[in-house]
Short mmCIF file of C-alpha atoms and ligand atoms in Angstrom, two decimals:
data_model
loop_
_atom_site.label_atom_id
_atom_site.label_comp_id
_atom_site.label_asym_id
_atom_site.label_seq_id
_atom_site.Cartn_x
_atom_site.Cartn_y
_atom_site.Cartn_z
CA MET A 196 -13.91 -22.94 29.32
CA SER A 197 -11.16 -23.28 26.71
CA GLN A 198 -7.51 -22.24 27.22
CA PRO A 199 -7.93 -18.50 27.92
CA PHE A 200 -4.55 -17.01 26.94
CA ALA A 201 -3.02 -16.47 23.51
CA ASP A 202 0.71 -16.18 24.34
CA PRO A 203 2.94 -18.68 26.18
CA PRO A 204 3.33 -18.18 29.96
CA ARG A 205 6.49 -16.72 31.46
CA HIS A 206 6.06 -18.79 34.64
CA THR A 207 4.45 -22.22 34.91
CA PRO A 208 3.29 -22.99 38.46
CA ARG A 209 3.79 -26.61 39.57
CA CYS A 210 2.62 -26.29 43.18
CA MET A 211 0.53 -23.31 44.29
CA LEU A 212 -0.51 -22.16 47.76
CA VAL A 213 -3.77 -20.20 47.58
CA THR A 214 -4.63 -18.24 50.73
CA GLY A 215 -8.30 -17.46 51.43
CA GLY A 216 -9.53 -20.15 49.05
CA ALA A 217 -12.67 -20.82 51.13
CA GLY A 218 -13.90 -17.26 50.56
CA PHE A 219 -15.80 -15.78 47.63
CA ILE A 220 -13.11 -15.05 45.03
CA GLY A 221 -10.62 -17.62 46.33
CA SER A 222 -13.10 -20.50 45.99
CA ASN A 223 -13.96 -19.46 42.43
CA PHE A 224 -10.22 -19.21 41.66
CA VAL A 225 -9.48 -22.69 43.03
CA ARG A 226 -12.36 -24.13 41.01
CA LEU A 227 -11.00 -22.45 37.85
CA LEU A 228 -7.50 -23.88 38.46
CA LEU A 229 -8.73 -27.43 39.02
CA ARG A 230 -10.64 -27.17 35.74
CA GLU A 231 -8.05 -25.35 33.64
CA ARG A 232 -4.68 -26.53 34.99
CA PRO A 233 -4.76 -30.31 35.43
CA GLY A 234 -1.48 -31.54 36.91
CA LEU A 235 -1.01 -28.44 39.08
CA ARG A 236 -0.75 -29.30 42.79
CA LEU A 237 -2.88 -26.94 44.85
CA ILE A 238 -2.98 -26.15 48.58
CA ASN A 239 -5.92 -24.11 49.79
CA TYR A 240 -4.85 -22.40 53.04
CA ASP A 241 -7.67 -20.68 54.91
CA ALA A 242 -8.42 -19.79 58.54
CA LEU A 243 -12.20 -20.24 58.03
CA THR A 244 -13.24 -16.92 59.56
CA TYR A 245 -16.92 -15.89 59.37
CA ALA A 246 -16.32 -15.33 55.61
CA GLY A 247 -14.72 -18.70 54.88
CA ASN A 248 -17.13 -21.54 54.27
CA LEU A 249 -16.36 -25.22 53.74
CA ARG A 250 -19.68 -25.53 51.90
CA SER A 251 -18.27 -23.25 49.19
CA ILE A 252 -15.54 -25.80 48.43
CA ALA A 253 -17.25 -29.08 49.37
CA ASP A 254 -17.31 -30.19 45.71
CA LEU A 255 -13.48 -29.97 45.55
CA ASP A 256 -12.79 -32.59 48.24
CA GLY A 257 -10.93 -35.61 46.90
CA HIS A 258 -9.86 -33.86 43.68
CA ASP A 259 -6.44 -35.08 42.49
CA GLY A 260 -3.58 -32.88 43.67
CA TYR A 261 -5.84 -30.73 45.91
CA LEU A 262 -5.31 -30.26 49.65
CA PHE A 263 -7.22 -28.04 52.10
CA VAL A 264 -5.32 -26.83 55.19
CA ARG A 265 -7.01 -24.80 57.90
CA GLY A 266 -4.57 -22.17 59.11
CA ASP A 267 -3.84 -18.51 59.71
CA ILE A 268 -1.52 -16.50 57.44
CA CYS A 269 -0.10 -14.82 60.57
CA GLU A 270 1.56 -18.14 61.58
CA THR A 271 4.84 -17.58 59.74
CA GLU A 272 6.67 -20.73 60.90
CA ARG A 273 3.74 -22.99 60.12
CA VAL A 274 3.37 -21.49 56.65
CA ALA A 275 7.12 -21.76 56.03
CA ALA A 276 7.06 -25.47 56.99
CA LEU A 277 4.12 -26.07 54.64
CA LEU A 278 5.86 -24.26 51.77
CA ARG A 279 8.97 -26.35 52.33
CA GLU A 280 7.18 -29.73 52.75
CA GLN A 281 5.00 -29.23 49.70
CA ARG A 282 7.70 -27.59 47.54
CA VAL A 283 5.43 -24.64 46.76
CA ASP A 284 6.70 -22.44 43.90
CA THR A 285 3.78 -19.99 43.63
CA ILE A 286 1.63 -18.16 46.20
CA VAL A 287 -1.63 -16.43 45.32
CA HIS A 288 -2.75 -14.35 48.27
CA PHE A 289 -6.50 -13.68 48.61
CA ALA A 290 -6.90 -14.06 52.39
CA ALA A 291 -8.15 -10.83 53.93
CA GLU A 292 -10.82 -9.11 55.93
CA SER A 293 -12.77 -7.77 52.96
CA HIS A 294 -15.86 -5.80 54.01
CA VAL A 295 -15.73 -1.99 54.24
CA ASP A 296 -18.68 -1.70 56.68
CA ARG A 297 -17.09 -4.16 59.12
CA SER A 298 -13.83 -2.18 58.95
CA ILE A 299 -15.76 0.94 59.96
CA LEU A 300 -17.23 -0.87 62.97
CA ALA A 301 -13.88 -2.43 64.06
CA GLY A 302 -10.61 -1.80 62.21
CA ALA A 303 -8.03 -3.73 64.28
CA GLU A 304 -8.76 -7.14 62.72
CA PHE A 305 -8.18 -5.57 59.29
CA VAL A 306 -4.70 -4.44 60.33
CA ARG A 307 -3.93 -7.85 61.83
CA THR A 308 -5.01 -9.90 58.82
CA ASN A 309 -4.38 -7.58 55.89
CA VAL A 310 -1.19 -5.84 57.03
CA VAL A 311 0.48 -8.12 59.60
CA GLY A 312 -0.83 -11.24 57.84
CA THR A 313 0.58 -10.19 54.47
CA GLN A 314 4.00 -9.42 55.98
CA SER A 315 3.95 -12.77 57.85
CA LEU A 316 3.24 -14.57 54.59
CA LEU A 317 5.99 -12.62 52.81
CA ASP A 318 8.41 -13.53 55.64
CA ALA A 319 7.58 -17.23 55.28
CA ALA A 320 7.96 -17.06 51.50
CA LEU A 321 11.24 -15.13 51.77
CA GLN A 322 12.60 -17.76 54.17
CA VAL A 323 11.82 -20.62 51.83
CA GLY A 324 11.95 -18.88 48.43
CA VAL A 325 9.17 -19.02 45.84
CA GLU A 326 9.15 -18.13 42.14
CA ARG A 327 5.96 -15.99 42.12
CA PHE A 328 3.77 -14.25 44.71
CA VAL A 329 0.53 -12.62 43.59
CA GLN A 330 -0.95 -10.01 45.94
CA VAL A 331 -4.67 -9.81 45.17
CA SER A 332 -5.59 -6.21 45.87
CA THR A 333 -8.37 -3.76 45.14
CA ASP A 334 -9.14 -0.56 43.24
CA GLU A 335 -10.25 0.94 46.58
CA VAL A 336 -6.60 1.71 47.41
CA TYR A 337 -6.85 4.58 44.88
CA GLY A 338 -9.63 6.36 46.80
CA SER A 339 -12.63 7.97 45.14
CA LEU A 340 -13.26 9.48 41.68
CA GLY A 341 -15.40 12.43 40.60
CA PRO A 342 -17.73 12.07 37.61
CA GLU A 343 -14.88 11.76 35.07
CA GLY A 344 -11.71 9.67 34.67
CA ARG A 345 -10.59 6.17 35.64
CA PHE A 346 -7.97 4.65 37.95
CA THR A 347 -4.71 3.68 36.23
CA GLU A 348 -1.72 1.96 37.84
CA GLU A 349 -0.15 5.43 38.20
CA THR A 350 -3.06 6.88 40.22
CA PRO A 351 -1.74 7.83 43.71
CA LEU A 352 -2.84 5.65 46.62
CA GLN A 353 -5.47 7.55 48.65
CA PRO A 354 -7.41 4.92 50.60
CA ASN A 355 -10.41 6.24 52.53
CA SER A 356 -11.66 3.37 54.72
CA PRO A 357 -9.83 1.24 57.30
CA TYR A 358 -10.30 -1.69 54.85
CA SER A 359 -8.74 0.09 51.87
CA ALA A 360 -5.98 1.61 54.03
CA SER A 361 -5.05 -1.88 55.27
CA LYS A 362 -5.00 -3.21 51.68
CA ALA A 363 -2.82 -0.26 50.60
CA GLY A 364 -0.48 -1.08 53.53
CA ALA A 365 -0.25 -4.68 52.32
CA ASP A 366 0.46 -3.56 48.74
CA LEU A 367 3.28 -1.30 49.97
CA LEU A 368 4.82 -4.16 51.98
CA CYS A 369 4.75 -6.29 48.81
CA ARG A 370 6.36 -3.45 46.86
CA ALA A 371 9.03 -3.19 49.55
CA ALA A 372 9.73 -6.96 49.37
CA PHE A 373 10.35 -6.58 45.63
CA HIS A 374 12.59 -3.52 45.98
CA THR A 375 14.52 -4.71 49.05
CA HIS A 376 14.83 -8.43 48.42
CA GLY A 377 14.14 -8.75 44.70
CA PHE A 378 11.17 -10.91 45.76
CA PRO A 379 9.01 -11.72 42.68
CA VAL A 380 5.70 -10.07 43.64
CA VAL A 381 2.96 -9.16 41.17
CA ILE A 382 0.08 -6.97 42.43
CA THR A 383 -3.42 -7.03 40.93
CA ARG A 384 -6.06 -4.38 41.73
CA CYS A 385 -9.58 -5.34 40.76
CA SER A 386 -12.94 -3.57 40.83
CA ASN A 387 -16.15 -4.88 42.48
CA ASN A 388 -16.76 -8.59 41.94
CA TYR A 389 -20.13 -10.36 41.77
CA GLY A 390 -21.07 -14.02 41.25
CA PRO A 391 -21.70 -17.26 43.15
CA TYR A 392 -20.51 -17.84 46.76
CA GLN A 393 -20.27 -14.13 47.71
CA PHE A 394 -21.00 -13.53 51.38
CA PRO A 395 -24.41 -11.81 51.70
CA GLU A 396 -23.01 -8.75 53.45
CA LYS A 397 -21.96 -7.30 50.04
CA LEU A 398 -24.41 -5.30 47.92
CA ILE A 399 -25.52 -7.79 45.24
CA PRO A 400 -26.03 -10.99 47.31
CA LEU A 401 -27.51 -8.95 50.19
CA MET A 402 -30.11 -7.36 47.92
CA ILE A 403 -30.96 -10.66 46.19
CA MET A 404 -31.32 -12.48 49.51
CA ARG A 405 -33.49 -9.79 51.09
CA ALA A 406 -35.65 -9.30 47.99
CA LEU A 407 -36.29 -13.07 47.86
CA ALA A 408 -37.51 -12.84 51.47
CA ASP A 409 -39.60 -9.68 50.76
CA GLU A 410 -37.46 -7.72 53.23
CA ALA A 411 -36.47 -4.03 53.00
CA LEU A 412 -33.41 -3.28 50.82
CA PRO A 413 -31.12 -0.75 52.58
CA VAL A 414 -29.62 1.64 49.99
CA TYR A 415 -26.96 3.97 51.42
CA GLY A 416 -27.29 7.74 50.89
CA ASP A 417 -28.85 8.79 47.58
CA GLY A 418 -28.04 5.47 45.86
CA MET A 419 -25.96 7.29 43.23
CA ASN A 420 -22.52 5.97 44.27
CA VAL A 421 -21.03 4.20 41.29
CA ARG A 422 -19.23 0.84 41.24
CA ASP A 423 -17.52 -0.91 38.30
CA TRP A 424 -18.67 -4.55 38.29
CA ILE A 425 -16.81 -7.64 37.03
CA HIS A 426 -17.87 -11.28 37.16
CA VAL A 427 -15.76 -13.25 39.65
CA GLU A 428 -14.73 -15.82 36.99
CA ASP A 429 -13.28 -13.04 34.83
CA HIS A 430 -11.34 -11.76 37.85
CA ALA A 431 -10.12 -15.30 38.65
CA ALA A 432 -8.84 -15.70 35.06
CA ALA A 433 -7.01 -12.37 35.36
CA VAL A 434 -5.30 -13.47 38.60
CA LEU A 435 -4.18 -16.69 36.93
CA ALA A 436 -2.86 -14.63 33.99
CA ALA A 437 -0.98 -12.42 36.46
CA ALA A 438 0.58 -15.51 38.14
CA GLU A 439 1.70 -16.98 34.82
CA ARG A 440 2.42 -13.90 32.74
CA GLY A 441 2.78 -10.91 35.10
CA ARG A 442 6.15 -9.20 35.42
CA PRO A 443 7.55 -9.15 38.99
CA GLY A 444 7.36 -5.70 40.56
CA GLU A 445 4.41 -4.65 38.37
CA VAL A 446 0.84 -3.67 39.24
CA TYR A 447 -2.10 -4.67 36.99
CA ASN A 448 -5.57 -3.11 37.24
CA ILE A 449 -8.43 -5.53 36.49
CA GLY A 450 -11.90 -4.43 35.39
CA ALA A 451 -14.69 -4.93 32.86
CA ASP A 452 -15.75 -1.33 31.92
CA ASN A 453 -19.11 -1.80 33.61
CA GLU A 454 -20.12 1.16 35.81
CA TRP A 455 -23.49 1.24 37.56
CA PRO A 456 -25.06 3.53 40.18
CA ASN A 457 -26.09 1.35 43.14
CA ILE A 458 -29.77 2.20 42.85
CA GLU A 459 -29.86 0.92 39.26
CA ILE A 460 -28.37 -2.41 40.36
CA VAL A 461 -31.00 -2.69 43.09
CA ARG A 462 -33.81 -1.90 40.62
CA LEU A 463 -32.43 -4.47 38.17
CA ILE A 464 -32.44 -7.17 40.89
CA LEU A 465 -36.02 -6.31 41.87
CA ARG A 466 -37.18 -6.44 38.25
CA SER A 467 -35.45 -9.77 37.66
CA LEU A 468 -37.13 -11.28 40.72
CA GLY A 469 -40.54 -9.74 39.99
CA LYS A 470 -40.47 -7.81 43.29
CA PRO A 471 -41.80 -4.26 43.90
CA GLU A 472 -39.62 -1.13 44.20
CA SER A 473 -41.48 -0.36 47.44
CA LEU A 474 -38.96 -2.71 49.12
CA ILE A 475 -36.23 -0.05 48.65
CA ARG A 476 -35.28 1.94 51.81
CA PHE A 477 -32.87 4.84 51.50
CA VAL A 478 -30.89 4.74 54.75
CA LYS A 479 -28.16 6.78 56.43
CA ASP A 480 -24.99 6.82 54.32
CA ARG A 481 -21.83 4.78 54.96
CA PRO A 482 -19.32 7.14 56.68
CA GLY A 483 -16.60 8.24 54.22
CA HIS A 484 -18.48 6.51 51.37
CA ASP A 485 -16.38 6.62 48.15
CA ARG A 486 -18.48 8.18 45.40
CA ARG A 487 -17.24 6.47 42.28
CA TYR A 488 -14.83 3.75 41.17
CA ALA A 489 -13.89 3.08 37.54
CA ILE A 490 -10.91 1.09 36.43
CA ASP A 491 -8.67 1.31 33.38
CA SER A 492 -7.47 -2.26 32.75
CA ALA A 493 -5.65 -1.58 29.44
CA LYS A 494 -2.27 -2.70 30.85
CA ALA A 495 -3.60 -6.11 31.99
CA ARG A 496 -5.33 -6.64 28.65
CA ARG A 497 -2.15 -5.76 26.76
CA GLU A 498 0.50 -7.48 28.89
CA LEU A 499 -1.40 -10.47 30.28
CA SER A 500 -3.36 -11.34 27.10
CA TRP A 501 -6.46 -11.27 29.26
CA ALA A 502 -9.93 -9.82 28.66
CA PRO A 503 -13.24 -10.23 30.49
CA ARG A 504 -15.60 -12.63 28.72
CA ILE A 505 -18.86 -12.52 30.69
CA SER A 506 -21.28 -9.72 29.79
CA PHE A 507 -23.06 -8.09 32.75
CA GLU A 508 -26.44 -9.11 31.35
CA GLU A 509 -25.45 -12.78 31.30
CA GLY A 510 -23.44 -12.64 34.55
CA ILE A 511 -26.11 -10.99 36.68
CA ALA A 512 -28.83 -13.32 35.35
CA ARG A 513 -26.65 -16.36 36.21
CA THR A 514 -25.86 -14.89 39.63
CA ILE A 515 -29.48 -14.22 40.54
CA ALA A 516 -30.41 -17.75 39.42
CA TRP A 517 -27.54 -19.18 41.50
CA TYR A 518 -28.71 -17.50 44.73
CA ARG A 519 -32.30 -18.56 44.03
CA GLU A 520 -31.14 -22.17 43.71
CA HIS A 521 -28.76 -22.15 46.69
CA GLY A 522 -31.06 -21.30 49.59
CA ASP A 523 -29.29 -24.01 51.62
CA TRP A 524 -25.92 -22.27 51.17
CA LEU A 525 -27.45 -18.92 52.15
CA SER A 526 -29.22 -20.29 55.21
CA SER A 527 -25.97 -21.94 56.38
CA ILE A 528 -24.56 -18.39 56.61
CA ILE A 529 -27.41 -16.64 58.36
CA THR A 530 -26.04 -17.59 61.75
CA GLY A 531 -26.05 -15.70 65.05
CA GLU A 532 -22.83 -13.87 64.04
CA TYR A 533 -24.47 -12.66 60.82
CA ARG A 534 -27.60 -11.45 62.58
CA GLU A 535 -25.51 -9.65 65.19
CA TYR A 536 -23.45 -7.92 62.48
CA TYR A 537 -26.58 -6.96 60.53
CA GLU A 538 -28.16 -5.42 63.61
CA LYS A 539 -24.97 -3.51 64.50
CA ASN A 540 -24.46 -2.12 60.99
CA TYR A 541 -28.04 -1.35 59.99
CA ALA A 542 -30.20 -0.62 63.05
CA HIS A 543 -29.00 2.97 63.43
CA LYS A 544 -28.90 3.56 59.64
CA MET A 545 -32.57 2.58 59.31
CA GLN A 546 -33.54 5.39 61.69
CA ALA A 547 -32.32 8.00 59.15
P1 NAD B 279 -13.95 -13.01 51.48
O1 NAD B 279 -14.16 -12.18 52.69
O2 NAD B 279 -15.12 -13.64 50.81
O3 NAD B 279 -12.92 -14.20 51.80
C1 NAD B 279 -11.76 -14.00 52.57
C2 NAD B 279 -11.21 -15.38 52.92
O4 NAD B 279 -9.97 -15.19 53.65
C3 NAD B 279 -12.12 -16.21 53.83
O5 NAD B 279 -12.21 -17.54 53.34
C4 NAD B 279 -11.43 -16.18 55.19
O6 NAD B 279 -11.67 -17.35 55.97
C5 NAD B 279 -9.97 -16.06 54.78
N1 NAD B 279 -9.14 -15.46 55.83
C6 NAD B 279 -9.40 -14.31 56.53
N2 NAD B 279 -8.43 -14.08 57.43
C7 NAD B 279 -7.51 -15.08 57.28
C8 NAD B 279 -6.29 -15.40 57.91
N3 NAD B 279 -5.80 -14.64 58.90
N4 NAD B 279 -5.60 -16.48 57.50
C9 NAD B 279 -6.09 -17.28 56.51
N5 NAD B 279 -7.28 -17.05 55.89
C10 NAD B 279 -7.98 -15.97 56.27
O7 NAD B 279 -13.13 -12.08 50.47
P2 NAD B 279 -13.25 -11.94 48.88
O8 NAD B 279 -14.32 -11.00 48.55
O9 NAD B 279 -13.21 -13.29 48.28
O10 NAD B 279 -11.87 -11.18 48.59
C11 NAD B 279 -10.66 -11.93 48.41
C12 NAD B 279 -9.52 -10.96 48.15
O11 NAD B 279 -9.79 -10.18 46.99
C13 NAD B 279 -9.30 -9.96 49.29
O12 NAD B 279 -7.91 -9.80 49.46
C14 NAD B 279 -9.94 -8.67 48.78
O13 NAD B 279 -9.30 -7.54 49.32
C15 NAD B 279 -9.70 -8.79 47.29
N6 NAD B 279 -10.69 -8.11 46.42
C16 NAD B 279 -12.03 -8.32 46.59
C17 NAD B 279 -12.95 -7.73 45.72
C18 NAD B 279 -14.44 -7.96 45.86
O14 NAD B 279 -15.21 -7.32 45.14
N7 NAD B 279 -14.90 -8.85 46.71
C19 NAD B 279 -12.48 -6.90 44.69
C20 NAD B 279 -11.09 -6.70 44.56
C21 NAD B 279 -10.22 -7.32 45.42
O1 DAU B 280 -13.90 -2.19 44.63
C1 DAU B 280 -13.46 -3.43 45.14
C2 DAU B 280 -14.06 -3.64 46.51
O2 DAU B 280 -15.45 -3.89 46.31
C3 DAU B 280 -13.42 -4.80 47.27
O3 DAU B 280 -12.08 -4.47 47.54
C4 DAU B 280 -14.16 -5.07 48.59
O4 DAU B 280 -13.62 -6.21 49.21
C5 DAU B 280 -15.62 -5.31 48.26
O5 DAU B 280 -16.34 -5.49 49.46
C6 DAU B 280 -16.20 -4.14 47.46
O6 DAU B 280 -16.29 -2.94 48.28
P1 DAU B 280 -17.59 -1.98 48.24
O7 DAU B 280 -17.64 -1.22 49.50
O8 DAU B 280 -17.66 -1.24 46.95
O9 DAU B 280 -18.72 -3.14 48.18
P2 DAU B 280 -20.13 -3.33 48.92
O10 DAU B 280 -20.79 -4.49 48.27
O11 DAU B 280 -20.01 -3.30 50.38
O12 DAU B 280 -20.91 -2.00 48.47
C7 DAU B 280 -21.12 -1.70 47.10
C8 DAU B 280 -21.87 -0.36 47.05
O13 DAU B 280 -23.18 -0.56 47.56
C9 DAU B 280 -21.23 0.73 47.89
O14 DAU B 280 -21.38 1.97 47.23
C10 DAU B 280 -22.07 0.73 49.18
C11 DAU B 280 -23.45 0.30 48.68
N1 DAU B 280 -24.26 -0.45 49.66
C12 DAU B 280 -23.70 -1.56 50.23
C13 DAU B 280 -24.40 -2.29 51.16
C14 DAU B 280 -23.77 -3.51 51.80
C15 DAU B 280 -25.56 -0.07 49.97
O15 DAU B 280 -26.06 0.92 49.40
N2 DAU B 280 -26.25 -0.80 50.88
C16 DAU B 280 -25.73 -1.89 51.50
O16 DAU B 280 -26.42 -2.50 52.36
#
């Protein structure tokens, strides 16, 4: 990929701490940085929860200027020491509990990681001082839309799930750090991501994996909930733009103007894999299921000189091919923990 931005950066990171860089978006972000920003020193700090996977970053081992550290964002003193030792000037914060269904089954871990963890990281960064802190957030903090309209940065926060409420809490703590301490935080709020290395609890990889195995595809409710999809590499480029060009204290919505009802995504996956629609099972709905998300990303496009580059047609074809070719990665994830979660989340829904 060539240099993606037209205007000069306002901030040039020299040493960046990326939290959650063994997860889906974080690993794609780290890979983008190593490709696009040679000379940048990079520390990938990740607790390796069920969602973090060393296989997703195995190809990065030994790369110049790259260091992986296993650790928890809640350990303020340890993070502060690392920031000091490594002379970190920029933090990009992806680490989170990220799955809505898991937050419905058990919310406490979401408060610990997303709320307490974000404040712990802010405390460490405030102690040591950094030049930029990017809080990677989500459009879900805005709640749910009816058939018309899109989320802007001025849309009130109305989170509906324990996951989105914990992300909104984290965003407000970041806002408070800016207002109280003048701490240079930039917040990004992105729509639904898809692409390689996404944990197969989320819609697209789950449906691809199950269709490949000729297993039933559980579609919640009437399948007409709408999500606004963006390729993970376009999101990663937007986060980098926010780190380099975002104004402290500002929020930037990130999206690719690409709304789809869930059932249409599922049909598209089945068609692409040559599998029959008889695999679809409409199951009991997700409690509190947000009906529609759609994001207005005009501000990010204008102020960050960023725009998505990957069409959905190309992105979804590449994604389906990736999962087809990475059966080893998928099977490394289908552990006892995964099976237990799947049973807990879906067994009662299937009886609908
Ligand atoms: P993910 O679940 O794939 O990865 C999360 C990563 O964070 C994992 O590697 C995990 O090990 C790590 N982690 C969890 N708790 C930690 C802790 N206490 N300390 C250190 N590391 C910890 O998540 P994702 O889908 O890549 O999402 C990354 C971020 O982007 C999240 O903050 C999420 O809210 C946000 N986001 C996601 C999407 C999406 O569509 N997936 C869209 C918008 C925003
Ligand atoms: O909008 C950004 C958010 O997108 C991120 O902040 C979250 O981290 C990410 O998980 C995602 O949240 P969603 O709840 O929208 O994603 P998920 O893939 O879980 O579900 C997408 C849609 O598909 C949603 O309407 C629920 C539906 N669905 C999901 C699963 C897992 C099903 O119909 N069946 C399923 O089995």
